[in-house]
Amino acid sequence: MALTGTTIDDVKAVLVSVLGIEDRAATIDAGTQLLGNLPELDSMAVLELVAALEERFGVTIDDDEVTADVFETLESLAGLIDSKL
């Protein structure tokens, strides 16, 4: 699946905003590890991020899609969003 740079950039913008990590935005790219790497990304933040992504992209993310694999990297998270567009 070929992701568009736009999807990755848009998902990154939502991620950075929800987590309040604007100061580190420049260090985050498609391969950045999310879960376990970003201390701000705890269980509550995951729920907030899912809600923000649903609102931003007009998609529905089912509970069974909220997995460690999906939240492994920015690219894997963007891939889920891209598959719903």
mmCIF file of C-alpha atoms in Angstrom:
data_model
loop_
_atom_site.group_PDB
_atom_site.id
_atom_site.type_symbol
_atom_site.label_atom_id
_atom_site.label_comp_id
_atom_site.label_asym_id
_atom_site.label_seq_id
_atom_site.Cartn_x
_atom_site.Cartn_y
_atom_site.Cartn_z
ATOM 1 C CA MET A 1 0.000 0.000 0.000
ATOM 2 C CA ALA A 2 1.508 3.309 -1.027
ATOM 3 C CA LEU A 3 0.799 6.029 1.474
ATOM 4 C CA THR A 4 0.582 9.588 0.369
ATOM 5 C CA GLY A 5 2.835 12.098 2.049
ATOM 6 C CA THR A 6 -0.260 14.172 2.691
ATOM 7 C CA THR A 7 -1.896 11.460 4.798
ATOM 8 C CA ILE A 8 1.269 10.981 6.854
ATOM 9 C CA ASP A 9 1.688 14.738 7.310
ATOM 10 C CA ASP A 10 -1.965 15.195 8.284
ATOM 11 C CA VAL A 11 -1.891 12.284 10.761
ATOM 12 C CA LYS A 12 1.355 13.676 12.183
ATOM 13 C CA ALA A 13 -0.271 17.093 12.645
ATOM 14 C CA VAL A 14 -3.143 15.514 14.604
ATOM 15 C CA LEU A 15 -0.715 13.403 16.663
ATOM 16 C CA VAL A 16 1.480 16.386 17.530
ATOM 17 C CA SER A 17 -1.543 18.506 18.444
ATOM 18 C CA VAL A 18 -3.255 15.874 20.612
ATOM 19 C CA LEU A 19 -0.044 14.993 22.463
ATOM 20 C CA GLY A 20 1.114 18.614 22.766
ATOM 21 C CA ILE A 21 4.567 17.795 21.416
ATOM 22 C CA GLU A 22 4.970 20.651 18.945
ATOM 23 C CA ASP A 23 8.537 21.124 20.198
ATOM 24 C CA ARG A 24 9.434 17.654 18.884
ATOM 25 C CA ALA A 25 7.395 17.685 15.661
ATOM 26 C CA ALA A 26 10.484 18.027 13.468
ATOM 27 C CA THR A 27 11.899 14.756 14.842
ATOM 28 C CA ILE A 28 8.810 12.708 13.951
ATOM 29 C CA ASP A 29 8.699 10.967 10.571
ATOM 30 C CA ALA A 30 6.952 7.966 9.013
ATOM 31 C CA GLY A 31 9.222 5.483 10.788
ATOM 32 C CA THR A 32 8.983 7.049 14.233
ATOM 33 C CA GLN A 33 8.008 4.513 16.879
ATOM 34 C CA LEU A 34 4.877 5.687 18.696
ATOM 35 C CA LEU A 35 3.829 3.288 21.469
ATOM 36 C CA GLY A 36 6.623 2.908 23.981
ATOM 37 C CA ASN A 37 8.612 5.742 22.426
ATOM 38 C CA LEU A 38 6.384 8.733 23.082
ATOM 39 C CA PRO A 39 5.716 8.897 26.839
ATOM 40 C CA GLU A 40 2.750 11.191 26.161
ATOM 41 C CA LEU A 41 0.998 8.408 24.223
ATOM 42 C CA ASP A 42 -0.697 6.628 27.113
ATOM 43 C CA SER A 43 -4.048 4.841 27.022
ATOM 44 C CA MET A 44 -6.044 8.056 27.478
ATOM 45 C CA ALA A 45 -4.038 9.800 24.764
ATOM 46 C CA VAL A 46 -4.705 6.896 22.384
ATOM 47 C CA LEU A 47 -8.450 7.407 22.887
ATOM 48 C CA GLU A 48 -8.105 11.162 22.348
ATOM 49 C CA LEU A 49 -5.990 10.573 19.248
ATOM 50 C CA VAL A 50 -8.530 8.125 17.783
ATOM 51 C CA ALA A 51 -11.352 10.632 18.339
ATOM 52 C CA ALA A 52 -9.306 13.458 16.796
ATOM 53 C CA LEU A 53 -8.372 11.336 13.762
ATOM 54 C CA GLU A 54 -11.999 10.309 13.259
ATOM 55 C CA GLU A 55 -13.068 13.950 13.345
ATOM 56 C CA ARG A 56 -10.245 15.226 11.134
ATOM 57 C CA PHE A 57 -10.626 12.583 8.424
ATOM 58 C CA GLY A 58 -14.350 11.821 8.726
ATOM 59 C CA VAL A 59 -13.723 8.121 9.318
ATOM 60 C CA THR A 60 -14.737 5.597 11.958
ATOM 61 C CA ILE A 61 -12.039 3.604 13.717
ATOM 62 C CA ASP A 62 -13.469 0.459 15.291
ATOM 63 C CA ASP A 63 -12.303 -0.650 18.730
ATOM 64 C CA ASP A 64 -10.772 -3.818 17.276
ATOM 65 C CA GLU A 65 -8.615 -1.658 14.984
ATOM 66 C CA VAL A 66 -6.966 0.086 17.930
ATOM 67 C CA THR A 67 -4.035 -2.307 18.231
ATOM 68 C CA ALA A 68 -0.375 -2.086 19.138
ATOM 69 C CA ASP A 69 0.467 -2.861 15.496
ATOM 70 C CA VAL A 70 -1.540 0.110 14.227
ATOM 71 C CA PHE A 71 0.048 2.432 16.786
ATOM 72 C CA GLU A 72 3.572 1.072 16.244
ATOM 73 C CA THR A 73 4.754 3.842 13.891
ATOM 74 C CA LEU A 74 3.406 6.990 12.316
ATOM 75 C CA GLU A 75 3.356 5.140 8.996
ATOM 76 C CA SER A 76 1.270 2.244 10.358
ATOM 77 C CA LEU A 77 -1.212 4.684 11.905
ATOM 78 C CA ALA A 78 -1.403 6.684 8.681
ATOM 79 C CA GLY A 79 -1.924 3.402 6.817
ATOM 80 C CA LEU A 80 -5.080 2.707 8.810
ATOM 81 C CA ILE A 81 -6.425 6.172 8.027
ATOM 82 C CA ASP A 82 -5.426 5.894 4.371
ATOM 83 C CA SER A 83 -7.291 2.573 4.075
ATOM 84 C CA LYS A 84 -10.479 4.315 5.186
ATOM 85 C CA LEU A 85 -10.320 7.270 2.794
#
